[in-house]
Short mmCIF file of C-alpha atoms in Angstrom, two decimals:
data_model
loop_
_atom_site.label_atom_id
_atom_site.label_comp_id
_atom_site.label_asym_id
_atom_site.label_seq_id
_atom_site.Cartn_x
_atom_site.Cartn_y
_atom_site.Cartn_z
CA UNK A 194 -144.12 -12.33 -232.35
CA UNK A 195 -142.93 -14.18 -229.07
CA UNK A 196 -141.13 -11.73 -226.37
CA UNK A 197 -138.24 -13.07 -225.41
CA UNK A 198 -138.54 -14.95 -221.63
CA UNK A 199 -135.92 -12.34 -220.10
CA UNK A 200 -138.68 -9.65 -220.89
CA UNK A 201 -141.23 -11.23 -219.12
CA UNK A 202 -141.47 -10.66 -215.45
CA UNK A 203 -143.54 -13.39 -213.10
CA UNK A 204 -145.35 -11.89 -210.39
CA UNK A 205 -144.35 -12.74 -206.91
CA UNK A 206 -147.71 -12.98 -205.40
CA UNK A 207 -148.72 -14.96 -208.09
CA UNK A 208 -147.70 -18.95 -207.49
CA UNK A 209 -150.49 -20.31 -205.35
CA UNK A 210 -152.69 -21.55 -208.13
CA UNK A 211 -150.91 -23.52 -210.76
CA UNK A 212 -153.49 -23.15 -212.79
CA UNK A 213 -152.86 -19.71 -214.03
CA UNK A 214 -149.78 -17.64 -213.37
CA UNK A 215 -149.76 -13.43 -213.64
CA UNK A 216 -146.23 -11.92 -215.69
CA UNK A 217 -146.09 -8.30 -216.44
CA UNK A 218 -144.11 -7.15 -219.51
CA UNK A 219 -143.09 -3.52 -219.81
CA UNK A 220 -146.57 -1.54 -218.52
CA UNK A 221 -148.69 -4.52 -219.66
CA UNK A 222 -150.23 -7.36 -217.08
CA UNK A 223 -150.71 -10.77 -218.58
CA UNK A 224 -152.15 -13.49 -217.40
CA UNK A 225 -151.49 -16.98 -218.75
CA UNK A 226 -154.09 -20.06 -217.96
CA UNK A 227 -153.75 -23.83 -218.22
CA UNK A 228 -156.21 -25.68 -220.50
CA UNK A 229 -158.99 -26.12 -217.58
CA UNK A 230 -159.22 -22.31 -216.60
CA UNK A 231 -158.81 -21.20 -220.63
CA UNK A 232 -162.30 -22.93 -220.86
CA UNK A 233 -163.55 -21.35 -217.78
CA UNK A 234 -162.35 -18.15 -219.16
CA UNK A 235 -164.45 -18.55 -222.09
CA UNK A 236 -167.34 -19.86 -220.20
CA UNK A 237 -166.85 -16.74 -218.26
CA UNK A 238 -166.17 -14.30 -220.54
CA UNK A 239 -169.76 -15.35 -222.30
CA UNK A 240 -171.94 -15.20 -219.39
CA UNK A 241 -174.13 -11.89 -218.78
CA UNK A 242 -172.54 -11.28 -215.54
CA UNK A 243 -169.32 -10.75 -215.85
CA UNK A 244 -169.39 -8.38 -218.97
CA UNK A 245 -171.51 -6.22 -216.58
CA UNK A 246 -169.16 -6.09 -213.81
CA UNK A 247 -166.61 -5.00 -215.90
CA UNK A 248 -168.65 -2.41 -217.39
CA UNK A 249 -169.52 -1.37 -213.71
CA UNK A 250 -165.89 -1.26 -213.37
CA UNK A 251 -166.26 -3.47 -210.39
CA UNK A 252 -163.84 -6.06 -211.82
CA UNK A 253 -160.78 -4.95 -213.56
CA UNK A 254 -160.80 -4.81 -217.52
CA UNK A 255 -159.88 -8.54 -219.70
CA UNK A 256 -159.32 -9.14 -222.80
CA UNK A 257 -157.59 -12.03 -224.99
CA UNK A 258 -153.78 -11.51 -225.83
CA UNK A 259 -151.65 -13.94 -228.27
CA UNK A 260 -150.58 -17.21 -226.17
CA UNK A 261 -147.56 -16.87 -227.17
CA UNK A 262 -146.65 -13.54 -225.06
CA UNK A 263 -145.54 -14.98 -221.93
CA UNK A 264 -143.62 -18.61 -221.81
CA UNK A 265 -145.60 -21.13 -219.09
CA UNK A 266 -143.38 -22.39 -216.51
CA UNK A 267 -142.96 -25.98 -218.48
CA UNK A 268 -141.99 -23.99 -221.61
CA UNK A 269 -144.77 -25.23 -223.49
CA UNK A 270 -147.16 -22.10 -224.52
CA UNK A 271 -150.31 -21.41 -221.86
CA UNK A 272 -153.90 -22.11 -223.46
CA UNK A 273 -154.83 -18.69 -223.43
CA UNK A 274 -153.15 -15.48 -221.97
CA UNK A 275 -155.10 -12.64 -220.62
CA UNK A 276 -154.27 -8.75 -220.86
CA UNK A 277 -155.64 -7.19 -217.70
CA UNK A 278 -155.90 -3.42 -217.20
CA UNK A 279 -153.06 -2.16 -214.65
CA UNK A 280 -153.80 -0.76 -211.33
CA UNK A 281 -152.59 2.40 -210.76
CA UNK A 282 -150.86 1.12 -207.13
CA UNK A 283 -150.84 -1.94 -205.57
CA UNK A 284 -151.39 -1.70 -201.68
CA UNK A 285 -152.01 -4.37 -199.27
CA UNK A 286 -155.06 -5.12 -196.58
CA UNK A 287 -153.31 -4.17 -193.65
CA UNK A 288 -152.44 -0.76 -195.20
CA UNK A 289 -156.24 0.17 -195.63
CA UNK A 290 -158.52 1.53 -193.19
CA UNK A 291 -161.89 -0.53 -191.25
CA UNK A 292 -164.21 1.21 -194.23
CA UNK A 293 -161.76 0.43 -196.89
CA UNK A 294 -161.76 -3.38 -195.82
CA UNK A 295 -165.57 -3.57 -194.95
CA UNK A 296 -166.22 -1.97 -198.18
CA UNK A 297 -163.66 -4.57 -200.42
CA UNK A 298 -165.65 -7.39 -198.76
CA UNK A 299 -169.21 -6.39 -199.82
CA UNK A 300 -167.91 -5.83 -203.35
CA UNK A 301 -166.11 -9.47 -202.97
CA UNK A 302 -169.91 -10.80 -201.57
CA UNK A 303 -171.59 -8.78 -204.26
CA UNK A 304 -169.01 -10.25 -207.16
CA UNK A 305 -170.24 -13.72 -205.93
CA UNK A 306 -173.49 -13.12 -205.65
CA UNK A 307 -173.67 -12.12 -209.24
CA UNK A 308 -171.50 -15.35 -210.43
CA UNK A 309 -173.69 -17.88 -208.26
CA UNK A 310 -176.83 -16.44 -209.97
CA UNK A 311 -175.09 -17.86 -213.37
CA UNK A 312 -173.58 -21.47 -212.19
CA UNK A 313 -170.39 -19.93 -211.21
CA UNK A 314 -167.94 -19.35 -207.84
CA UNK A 315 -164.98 -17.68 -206.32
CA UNK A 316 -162.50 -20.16 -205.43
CA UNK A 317 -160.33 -17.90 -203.42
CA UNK A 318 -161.92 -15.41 -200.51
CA UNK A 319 -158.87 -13.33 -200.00
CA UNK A 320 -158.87 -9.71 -199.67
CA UNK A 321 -155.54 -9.64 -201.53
CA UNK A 322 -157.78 -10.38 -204.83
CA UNK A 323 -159.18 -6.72 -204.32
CA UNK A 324 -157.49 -3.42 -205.41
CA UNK A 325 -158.36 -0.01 -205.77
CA UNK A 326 -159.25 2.72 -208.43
CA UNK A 327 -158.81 5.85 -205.75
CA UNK A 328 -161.73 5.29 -203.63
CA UNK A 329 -163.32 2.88 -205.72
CA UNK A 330 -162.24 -0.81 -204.91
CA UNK A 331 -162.16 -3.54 -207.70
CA UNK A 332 -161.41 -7.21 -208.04
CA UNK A 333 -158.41 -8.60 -209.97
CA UNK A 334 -158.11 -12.16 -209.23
CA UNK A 335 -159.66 -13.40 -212.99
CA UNK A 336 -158.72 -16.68 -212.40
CA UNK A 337 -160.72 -17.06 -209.01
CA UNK A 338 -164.07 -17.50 -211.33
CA UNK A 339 -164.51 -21.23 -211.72
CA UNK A 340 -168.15 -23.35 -212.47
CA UNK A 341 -169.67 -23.78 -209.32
CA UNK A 342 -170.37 -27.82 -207.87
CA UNK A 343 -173.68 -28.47 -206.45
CA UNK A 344 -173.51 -29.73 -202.92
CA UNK A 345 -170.26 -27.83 -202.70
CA UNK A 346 -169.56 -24.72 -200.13
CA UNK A 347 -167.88 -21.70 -201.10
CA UNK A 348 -164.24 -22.67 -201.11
CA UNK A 349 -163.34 -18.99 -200.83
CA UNK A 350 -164.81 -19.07 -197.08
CA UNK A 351 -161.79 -19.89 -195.09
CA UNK A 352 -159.98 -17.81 -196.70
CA UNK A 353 -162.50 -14.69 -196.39
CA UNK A 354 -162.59 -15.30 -192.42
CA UNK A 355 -159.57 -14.94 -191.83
CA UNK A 356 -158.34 -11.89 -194.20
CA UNK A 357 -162.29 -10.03 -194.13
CA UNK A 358 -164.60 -11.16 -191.79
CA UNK A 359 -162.07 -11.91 -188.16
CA UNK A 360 -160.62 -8.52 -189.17
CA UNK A 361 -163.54 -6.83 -189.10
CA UNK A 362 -164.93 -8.10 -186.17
CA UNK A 363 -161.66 -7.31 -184.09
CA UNK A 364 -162.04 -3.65 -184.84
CA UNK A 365 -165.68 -3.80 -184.77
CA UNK A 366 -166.31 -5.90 -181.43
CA UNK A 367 -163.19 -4.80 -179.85
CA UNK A 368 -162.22 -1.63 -181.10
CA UNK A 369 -158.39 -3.20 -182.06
CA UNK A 370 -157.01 -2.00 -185.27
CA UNK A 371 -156.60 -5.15 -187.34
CA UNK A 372 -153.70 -3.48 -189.56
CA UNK A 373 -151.06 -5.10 -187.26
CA UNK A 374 -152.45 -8.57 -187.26
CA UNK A 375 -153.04 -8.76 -190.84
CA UNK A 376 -149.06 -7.79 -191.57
CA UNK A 377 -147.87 -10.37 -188.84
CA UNK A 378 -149.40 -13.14 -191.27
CA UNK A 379 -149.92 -13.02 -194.70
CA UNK A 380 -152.92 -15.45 -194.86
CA UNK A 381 -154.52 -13.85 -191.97
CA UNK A 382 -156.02 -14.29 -188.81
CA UNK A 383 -156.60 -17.95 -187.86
CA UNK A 384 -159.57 -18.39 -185.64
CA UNK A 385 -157.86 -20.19 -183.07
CA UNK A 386 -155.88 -16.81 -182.52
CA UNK A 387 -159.12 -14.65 -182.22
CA UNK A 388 -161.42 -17.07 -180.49
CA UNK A 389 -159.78 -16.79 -176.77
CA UNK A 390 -160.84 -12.69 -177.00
CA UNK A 391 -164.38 -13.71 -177.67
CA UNK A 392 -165.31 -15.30 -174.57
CA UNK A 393 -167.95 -15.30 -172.17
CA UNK A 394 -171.29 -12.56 -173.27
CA UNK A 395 -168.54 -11.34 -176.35
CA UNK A 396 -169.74 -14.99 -178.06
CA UNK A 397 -173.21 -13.62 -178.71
CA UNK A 398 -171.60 -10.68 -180.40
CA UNK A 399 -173.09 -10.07 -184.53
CA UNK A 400 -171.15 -13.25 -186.41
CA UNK A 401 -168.78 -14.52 -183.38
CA UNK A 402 -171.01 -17.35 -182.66
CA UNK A 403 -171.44 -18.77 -186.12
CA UNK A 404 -168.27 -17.99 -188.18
CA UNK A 405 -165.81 -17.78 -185.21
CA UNK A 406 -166.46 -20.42 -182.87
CA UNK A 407 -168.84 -22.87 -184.52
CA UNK A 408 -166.12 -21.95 -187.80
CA UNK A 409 -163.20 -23.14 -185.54
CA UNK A 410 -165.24 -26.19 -183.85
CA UNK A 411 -165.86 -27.65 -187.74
CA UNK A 412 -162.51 -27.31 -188.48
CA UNK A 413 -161.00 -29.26 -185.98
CA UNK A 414 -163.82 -31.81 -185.98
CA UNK A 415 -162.85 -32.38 -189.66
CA UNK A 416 -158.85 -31.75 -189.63
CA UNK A 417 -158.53 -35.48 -190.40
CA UNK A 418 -161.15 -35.48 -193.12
CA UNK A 419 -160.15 -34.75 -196.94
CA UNK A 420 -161.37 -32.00 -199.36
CA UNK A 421 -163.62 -34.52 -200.93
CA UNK A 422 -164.55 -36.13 -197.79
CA UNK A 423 -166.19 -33.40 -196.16
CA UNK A 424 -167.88 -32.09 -199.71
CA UNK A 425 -169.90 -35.77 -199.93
CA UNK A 426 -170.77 -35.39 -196.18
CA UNK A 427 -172.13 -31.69 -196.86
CA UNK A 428 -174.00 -33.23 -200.69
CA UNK A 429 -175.42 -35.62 -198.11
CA UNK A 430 -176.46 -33.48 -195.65
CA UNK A 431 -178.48 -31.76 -198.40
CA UNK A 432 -176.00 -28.78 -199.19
CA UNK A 433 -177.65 -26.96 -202.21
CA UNK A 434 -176.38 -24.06 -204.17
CA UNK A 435 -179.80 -22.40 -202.91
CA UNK A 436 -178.13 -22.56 -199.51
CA UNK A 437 -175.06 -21.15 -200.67
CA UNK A 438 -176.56 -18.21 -201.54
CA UNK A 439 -178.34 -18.02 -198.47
CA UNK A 440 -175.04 -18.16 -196.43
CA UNK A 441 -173.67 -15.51 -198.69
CA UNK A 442 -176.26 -13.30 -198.65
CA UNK A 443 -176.05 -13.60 -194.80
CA UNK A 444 -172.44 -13.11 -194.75
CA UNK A 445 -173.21 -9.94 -196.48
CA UNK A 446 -175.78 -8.46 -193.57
CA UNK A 447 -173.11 -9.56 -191.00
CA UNK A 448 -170.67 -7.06 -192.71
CA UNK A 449 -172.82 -4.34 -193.39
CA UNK A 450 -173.13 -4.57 -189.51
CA UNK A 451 -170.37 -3.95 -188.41
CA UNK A 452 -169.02 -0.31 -188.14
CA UNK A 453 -166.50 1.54 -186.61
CA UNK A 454 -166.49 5.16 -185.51
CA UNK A 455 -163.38 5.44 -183.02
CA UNK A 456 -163.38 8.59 -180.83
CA UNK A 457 -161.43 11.58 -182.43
CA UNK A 458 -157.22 11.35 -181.84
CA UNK A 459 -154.68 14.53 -181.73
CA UNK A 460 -154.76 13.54 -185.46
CA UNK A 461 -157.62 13.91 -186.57
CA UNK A 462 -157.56 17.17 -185.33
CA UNK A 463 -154.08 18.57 -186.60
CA UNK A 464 -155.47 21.22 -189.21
CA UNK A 465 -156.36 23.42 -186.15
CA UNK A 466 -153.52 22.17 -183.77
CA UNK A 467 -150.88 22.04 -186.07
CA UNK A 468 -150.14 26.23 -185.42
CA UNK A 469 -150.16 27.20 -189.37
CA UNK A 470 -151.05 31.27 -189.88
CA UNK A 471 -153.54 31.79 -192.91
CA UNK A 472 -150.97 33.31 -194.64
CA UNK A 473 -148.47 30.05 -194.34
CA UNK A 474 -151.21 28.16 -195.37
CA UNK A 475 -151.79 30.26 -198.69
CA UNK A 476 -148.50 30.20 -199.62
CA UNK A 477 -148.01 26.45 -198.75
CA UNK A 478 -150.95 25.15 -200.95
CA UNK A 479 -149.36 27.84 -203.68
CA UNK A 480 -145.86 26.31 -203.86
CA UNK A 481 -147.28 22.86 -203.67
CA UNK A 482 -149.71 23.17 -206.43
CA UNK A 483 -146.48 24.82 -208.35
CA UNK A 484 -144.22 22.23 -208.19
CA UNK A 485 -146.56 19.12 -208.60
CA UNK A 486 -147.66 21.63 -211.86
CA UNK A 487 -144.06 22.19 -212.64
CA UNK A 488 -142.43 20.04 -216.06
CA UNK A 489 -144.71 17.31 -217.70
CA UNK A 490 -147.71 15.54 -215.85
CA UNK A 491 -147.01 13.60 -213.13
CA UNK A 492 -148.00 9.84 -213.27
CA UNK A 493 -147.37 8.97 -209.19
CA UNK A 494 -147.65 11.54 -206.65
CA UNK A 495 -147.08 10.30 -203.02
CA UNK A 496 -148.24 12.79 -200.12
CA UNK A 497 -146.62 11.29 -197.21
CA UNK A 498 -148.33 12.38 -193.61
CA UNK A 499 -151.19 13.64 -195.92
CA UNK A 500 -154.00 14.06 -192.85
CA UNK A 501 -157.12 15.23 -194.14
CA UNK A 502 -155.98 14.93 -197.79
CA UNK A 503 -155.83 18.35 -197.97
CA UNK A 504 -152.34 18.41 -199.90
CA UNK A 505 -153.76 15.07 -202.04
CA UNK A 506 -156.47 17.23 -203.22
CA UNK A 507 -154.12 20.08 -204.58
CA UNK A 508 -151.98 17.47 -206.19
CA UNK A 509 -154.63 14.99 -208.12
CA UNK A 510 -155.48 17.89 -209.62
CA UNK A 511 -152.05 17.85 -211.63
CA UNK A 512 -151.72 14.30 -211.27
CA UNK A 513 -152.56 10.98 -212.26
CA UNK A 514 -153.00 9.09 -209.66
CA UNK A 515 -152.13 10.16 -205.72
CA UNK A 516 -150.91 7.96 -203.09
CA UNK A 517 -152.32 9.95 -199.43
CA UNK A 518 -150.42 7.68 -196.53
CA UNK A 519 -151.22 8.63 -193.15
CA UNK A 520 -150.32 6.19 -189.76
CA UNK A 521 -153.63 6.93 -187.74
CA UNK A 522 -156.08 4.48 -189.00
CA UNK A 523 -158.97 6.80 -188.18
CA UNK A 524 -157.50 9.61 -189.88
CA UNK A 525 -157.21 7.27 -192.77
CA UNK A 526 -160.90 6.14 -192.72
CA UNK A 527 -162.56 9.27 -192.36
CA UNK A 528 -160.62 10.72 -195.28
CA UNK A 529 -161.23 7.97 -197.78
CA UNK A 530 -165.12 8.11 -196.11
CA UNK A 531 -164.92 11.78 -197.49
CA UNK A 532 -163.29 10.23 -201.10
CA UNK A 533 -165.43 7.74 -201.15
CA UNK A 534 -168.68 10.23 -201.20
CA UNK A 535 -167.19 12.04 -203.54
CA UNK A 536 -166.31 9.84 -205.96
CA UNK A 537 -162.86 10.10 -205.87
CA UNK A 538 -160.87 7.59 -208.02
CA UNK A 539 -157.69 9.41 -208.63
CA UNK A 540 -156.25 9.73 -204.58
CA UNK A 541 -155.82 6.34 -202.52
CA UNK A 542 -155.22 6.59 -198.87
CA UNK A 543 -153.17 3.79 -197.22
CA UNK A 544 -152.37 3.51 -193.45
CA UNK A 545 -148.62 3.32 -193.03
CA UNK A 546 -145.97 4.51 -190.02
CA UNK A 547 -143.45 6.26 -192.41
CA UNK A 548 -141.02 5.12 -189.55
CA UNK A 549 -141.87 1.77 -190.18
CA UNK A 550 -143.56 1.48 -193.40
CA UNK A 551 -145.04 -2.21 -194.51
CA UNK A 552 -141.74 -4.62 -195.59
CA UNK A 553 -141.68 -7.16 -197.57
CA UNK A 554 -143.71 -10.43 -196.49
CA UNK A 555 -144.82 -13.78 -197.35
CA UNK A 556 -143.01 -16.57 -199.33
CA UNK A 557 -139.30 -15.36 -199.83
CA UNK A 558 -140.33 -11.64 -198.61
CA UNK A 559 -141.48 -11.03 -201.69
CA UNK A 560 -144.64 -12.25 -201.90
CA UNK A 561 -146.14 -9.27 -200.51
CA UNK A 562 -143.78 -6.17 -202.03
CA UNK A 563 -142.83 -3.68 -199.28
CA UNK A 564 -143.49 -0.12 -199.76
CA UNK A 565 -140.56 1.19 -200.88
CA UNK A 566 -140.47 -1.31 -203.86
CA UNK A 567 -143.88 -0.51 -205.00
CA UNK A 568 -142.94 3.35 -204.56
CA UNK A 569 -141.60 4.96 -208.06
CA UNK A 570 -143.07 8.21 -207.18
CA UNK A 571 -142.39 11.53 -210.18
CA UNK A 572 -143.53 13.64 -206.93
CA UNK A 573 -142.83 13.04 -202.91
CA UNK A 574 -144.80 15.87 -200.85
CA UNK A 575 -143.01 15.23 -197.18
CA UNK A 576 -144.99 18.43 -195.99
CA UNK A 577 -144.68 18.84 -191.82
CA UNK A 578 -143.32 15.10 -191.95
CA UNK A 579 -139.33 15.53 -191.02
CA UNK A 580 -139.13 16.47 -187.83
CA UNK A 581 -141.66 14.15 -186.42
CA UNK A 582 -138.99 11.42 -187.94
CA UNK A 583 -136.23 13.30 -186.76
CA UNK A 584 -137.15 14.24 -183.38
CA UNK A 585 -140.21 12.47 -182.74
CA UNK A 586 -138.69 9.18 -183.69
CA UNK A 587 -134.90 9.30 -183.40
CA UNK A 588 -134.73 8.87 -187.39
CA UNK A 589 -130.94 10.17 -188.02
CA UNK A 590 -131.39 13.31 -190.45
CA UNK A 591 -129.69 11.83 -193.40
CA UNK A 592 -131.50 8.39 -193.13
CA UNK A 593 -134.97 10.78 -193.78
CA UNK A 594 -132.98 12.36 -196.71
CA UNK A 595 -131.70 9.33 -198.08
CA UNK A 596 -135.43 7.66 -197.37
CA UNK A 597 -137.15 10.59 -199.48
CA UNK A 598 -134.83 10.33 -202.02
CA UNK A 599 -135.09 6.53 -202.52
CA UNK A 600 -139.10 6.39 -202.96
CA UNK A 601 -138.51 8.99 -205.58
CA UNK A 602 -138.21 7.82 -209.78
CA UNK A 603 -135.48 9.32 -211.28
CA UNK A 604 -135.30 12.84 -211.44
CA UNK A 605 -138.32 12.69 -209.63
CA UNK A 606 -139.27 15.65 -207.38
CA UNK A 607 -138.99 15.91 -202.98
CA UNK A 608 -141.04 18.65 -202.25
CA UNK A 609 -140.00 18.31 -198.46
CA UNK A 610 -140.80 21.13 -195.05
CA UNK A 611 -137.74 21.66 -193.22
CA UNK A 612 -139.73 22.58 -189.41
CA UNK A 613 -137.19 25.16 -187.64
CA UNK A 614 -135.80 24.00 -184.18
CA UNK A 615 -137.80 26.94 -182.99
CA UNK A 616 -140.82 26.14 -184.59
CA UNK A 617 -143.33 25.71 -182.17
CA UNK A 618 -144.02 21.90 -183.05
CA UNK A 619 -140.49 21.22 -182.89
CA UNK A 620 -140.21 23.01 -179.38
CA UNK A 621 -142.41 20.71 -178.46
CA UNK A 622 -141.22 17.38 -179.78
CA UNK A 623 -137.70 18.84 -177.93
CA UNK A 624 -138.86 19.55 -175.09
CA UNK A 625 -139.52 15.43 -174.37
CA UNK A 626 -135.82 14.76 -175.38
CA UNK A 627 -132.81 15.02 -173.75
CA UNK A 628 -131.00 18.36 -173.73
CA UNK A 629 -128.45 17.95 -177.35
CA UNK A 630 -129.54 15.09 -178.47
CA UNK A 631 -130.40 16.59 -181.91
CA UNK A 632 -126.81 18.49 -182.70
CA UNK A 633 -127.27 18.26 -186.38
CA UNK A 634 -130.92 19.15 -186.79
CA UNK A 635 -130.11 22.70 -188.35
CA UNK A 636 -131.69 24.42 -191.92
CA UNK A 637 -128.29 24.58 -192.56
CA UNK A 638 -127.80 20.87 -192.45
CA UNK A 639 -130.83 20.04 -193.99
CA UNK A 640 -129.81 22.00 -196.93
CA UNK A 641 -126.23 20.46 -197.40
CA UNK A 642 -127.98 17.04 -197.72
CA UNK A 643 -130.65 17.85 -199.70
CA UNK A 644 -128.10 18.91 -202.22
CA UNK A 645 -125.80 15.91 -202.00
CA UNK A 646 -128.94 14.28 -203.39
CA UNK A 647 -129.98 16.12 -206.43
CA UNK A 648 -130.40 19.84 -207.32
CA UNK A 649 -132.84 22.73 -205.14
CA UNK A 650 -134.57 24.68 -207.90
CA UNK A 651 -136.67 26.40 -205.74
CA UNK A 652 -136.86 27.28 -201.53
CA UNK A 653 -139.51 29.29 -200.07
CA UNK A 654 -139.48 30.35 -196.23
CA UNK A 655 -143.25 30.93 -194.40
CA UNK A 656 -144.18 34.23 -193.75
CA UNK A 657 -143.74 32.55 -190.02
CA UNK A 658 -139.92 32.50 -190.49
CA UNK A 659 -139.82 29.03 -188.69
CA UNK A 660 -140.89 26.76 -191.77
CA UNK A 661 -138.84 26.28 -194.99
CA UNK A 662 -140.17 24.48 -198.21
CA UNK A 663 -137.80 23.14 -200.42
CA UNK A 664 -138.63 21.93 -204.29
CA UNK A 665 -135.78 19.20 -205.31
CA UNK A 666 -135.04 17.23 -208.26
CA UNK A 667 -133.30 13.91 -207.08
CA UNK A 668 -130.03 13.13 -209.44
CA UNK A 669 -130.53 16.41 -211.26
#
């Protein structure tokens, strides 16, 4: 039976290719194709590659659905529709760490690899097409697969230089975090931007002279030239789909390459600096793992200022799936190096300043969703995060109330740390302010708007006596 159009819901980020168009209805993700990719689907779907990805749950799970489950924009019925499996949360390139990227491009290069070796390409090269399963990253984009030309290039390769490949090399060569350039511009870094920072001995840096600067020189040379004009000049030239793979499989040394190890911050070392007694941390972990535990299982967890992951741990342990966001990139990366290892597919860490956490972006500002519209969390941990908004940041105390509350479902639980003014951290984040600035940053205060927002069921000082954690159901 058709759903009725007012049930289906198109996906922003999905309008680029009119060829096949991504809806979700209720929980499900559908995917509807014009005639062309249906028989590339089925081509696909047939080959020996692609059934073994899946099984390697390198590329999310596909099936056929009825046609007639979402309406195509013309309101004639798509060709085929696809039911893909649903990832458990959608983050975005510039929210992951170095590792996380380096590691989503050698799946991308493995993914085509494995398609060229049956006749078939990636049309897109975008690290949006990649999402995650914890530590695990997997490909989505279904209706990237298409029969590969002879005497064609990878069409995918712009595209993959400047989401994968310029990132990379900025943090790599460079040492700058690419997580800022990659939110200023939704499709990337353009190589005229990064090209002036590679000058001089920096050119003969791993991949800077080949897919930077001879990249950018090409394009220019051939900015008057069409699609189809530049594909018979490279058939001419001899372009094979032996070459291809060459170039791929070189594209795929270049980014094992490059690493980055960045020197240890005051982050990375907070577990020892942050001043907790053994017996705060005992009973911290305790009334953590109690109210994540607390009521039925909780699908979303998000541990915000999670650090080492310590706190992520606890919770994916009652849990389905746990968001870890932490703002240091290098935090970030070392703790999903550490998920990674351990094969970790139920805690995702994402880099993200809570006081100013990714918007929305691309076409409309909704292309991209911002975080708090992809956050529906049954369980916030805000543990040691408050006052670093509050003080540390000038974040108005019911703003970070009214912030926790609003990433939470409903009757979700804020298990939140209230950090006494005479805590030592918040001495310290004081002392750099001006004398009064912070009136209103009392336990008392904290309290009165924590209830105005749903109901404490359960507070437990520290056996410090500076630290209060506070278990609250939002709307309840």
């Amino acid at each position: 039976m058709a759903i009725s159009p007012t049930e289906v819901r198109p996906e922003p980020a999905s309008f680029r290719d009119p060829a096949n168009r991504v809806f979700h209805v209720g929980d499900e993700v559908l995917r509807g194709l014009d005639p062309q990719a249906a028989e590339h689907w089925r081509a696909l779907n047939g080959s020996t590659f692609f059934p073994a990805l899946v099984a390697a749950r390198k590329v999310c799970a596909t099936e056929d659905a009825p046609p007639t489950l979402v309406p195509a924009a013309t309101g004639s019925p798509w060709a085929a529709v696809l039911r893909h499996e649903r990832i458990p949360f959608v983050s975005h390139p510039y929210e992951w760490s170095f590792s996380m990227l380096r590691d989503a491009a050698l799946l991308h290069l493995e993914i085509l690899r494995a398609a060229l070796g049956e006749g078939f390409t990636t049309k897109d090269g975008s690290a949006y097409n990649l999402q995650w399963r914890g530590a695990d990253p997997v490909f989505i984009d279904i209706g990237s697969f298409e029969p590969v030309r002879d005497g064609e290039p990878w069409a995918g390769y712009r595209q993959f230089c400047q989401t994968v490949l310029y990132p990379l090399m900025l943090t790599a060569h460079l040492g700058v975090d690419f997580q800022p350039w990659l939110r200023a511009r939704v499709d990337g870094i353009e190589a005229d931007e990064l090209r002036p920072l590679f000058g001089g001995t920096r050119r003969l840096r791993p991949g800077v002279l080949t897919h930077l600067h001879l990249h950018g020189a090409m394009q220019h040379r051939n900015a008057a030239a069409s699609t189809t004009e530049v594909r018979d000049q490279l058939r001419a030239a001899g372009f094979s789909r032996e070459l291809l793979l060459a170039t791929v499989r070189g594209i795929e040394r270049l980014v094992r390459k490059l690493d980055h190890r960045p020197a240890g911050s005051h982050w990375s070392d907070y577990q020892v600096t942050c001043g907790y007694s053994a017996r705060d941390r005992v009973a911290k972990e305790q009334f953590v793992v109690t109210s994540v535990a607390a009521g039925s299982r909780s699908r979303l967890v998000l541990d915000l200022g999670a650090n080492d992951g310590r706190y992520s741990r606890l919770a994916a342990g009652h849990a389905d799936y746990v968001v870890a966001v932490e703002q240091d990139p290098a935090v970030v990366d070392e703790l999903y190096r550490k998920l990674r290892s351990e094969g970790q597919r139920r805690i995702l860490p994402l880099v993200l300043d809570l006081a100013d956490p990714s918007p929305g972006g691309g076409w409309r500002g909704v292309e991209r969703a911002g975080f708090a519209d992809r956050a529906s969390a049954d369980v916030v941990l805000a543990l040691a995060v408050v006052h670093h908004l509050a003080i540390g940041r000038n974040v108005p105390l019911p703003e970070v109330v009214d912030w926790l509350a609003g990433l939470t479902a409903p009757r979700g639980t804020v298990v939140v740390e209230f950090v006494h003014p005479e805590d030592p951290m918040a001495t310290r984040l004081l002392a750099n302010k001006p004398a009064g600035l912070f009136p209103d940053y009392r336990r008392d205060t904290f309290e009165t708007l924590l209830a105005a927002r749903g109901r404490i069921t359960e507070r437990l000082e520290l056996p410090s006596g500076t630290r209060t954690l506070y278990r609250t159901v939002i709307g309840g």
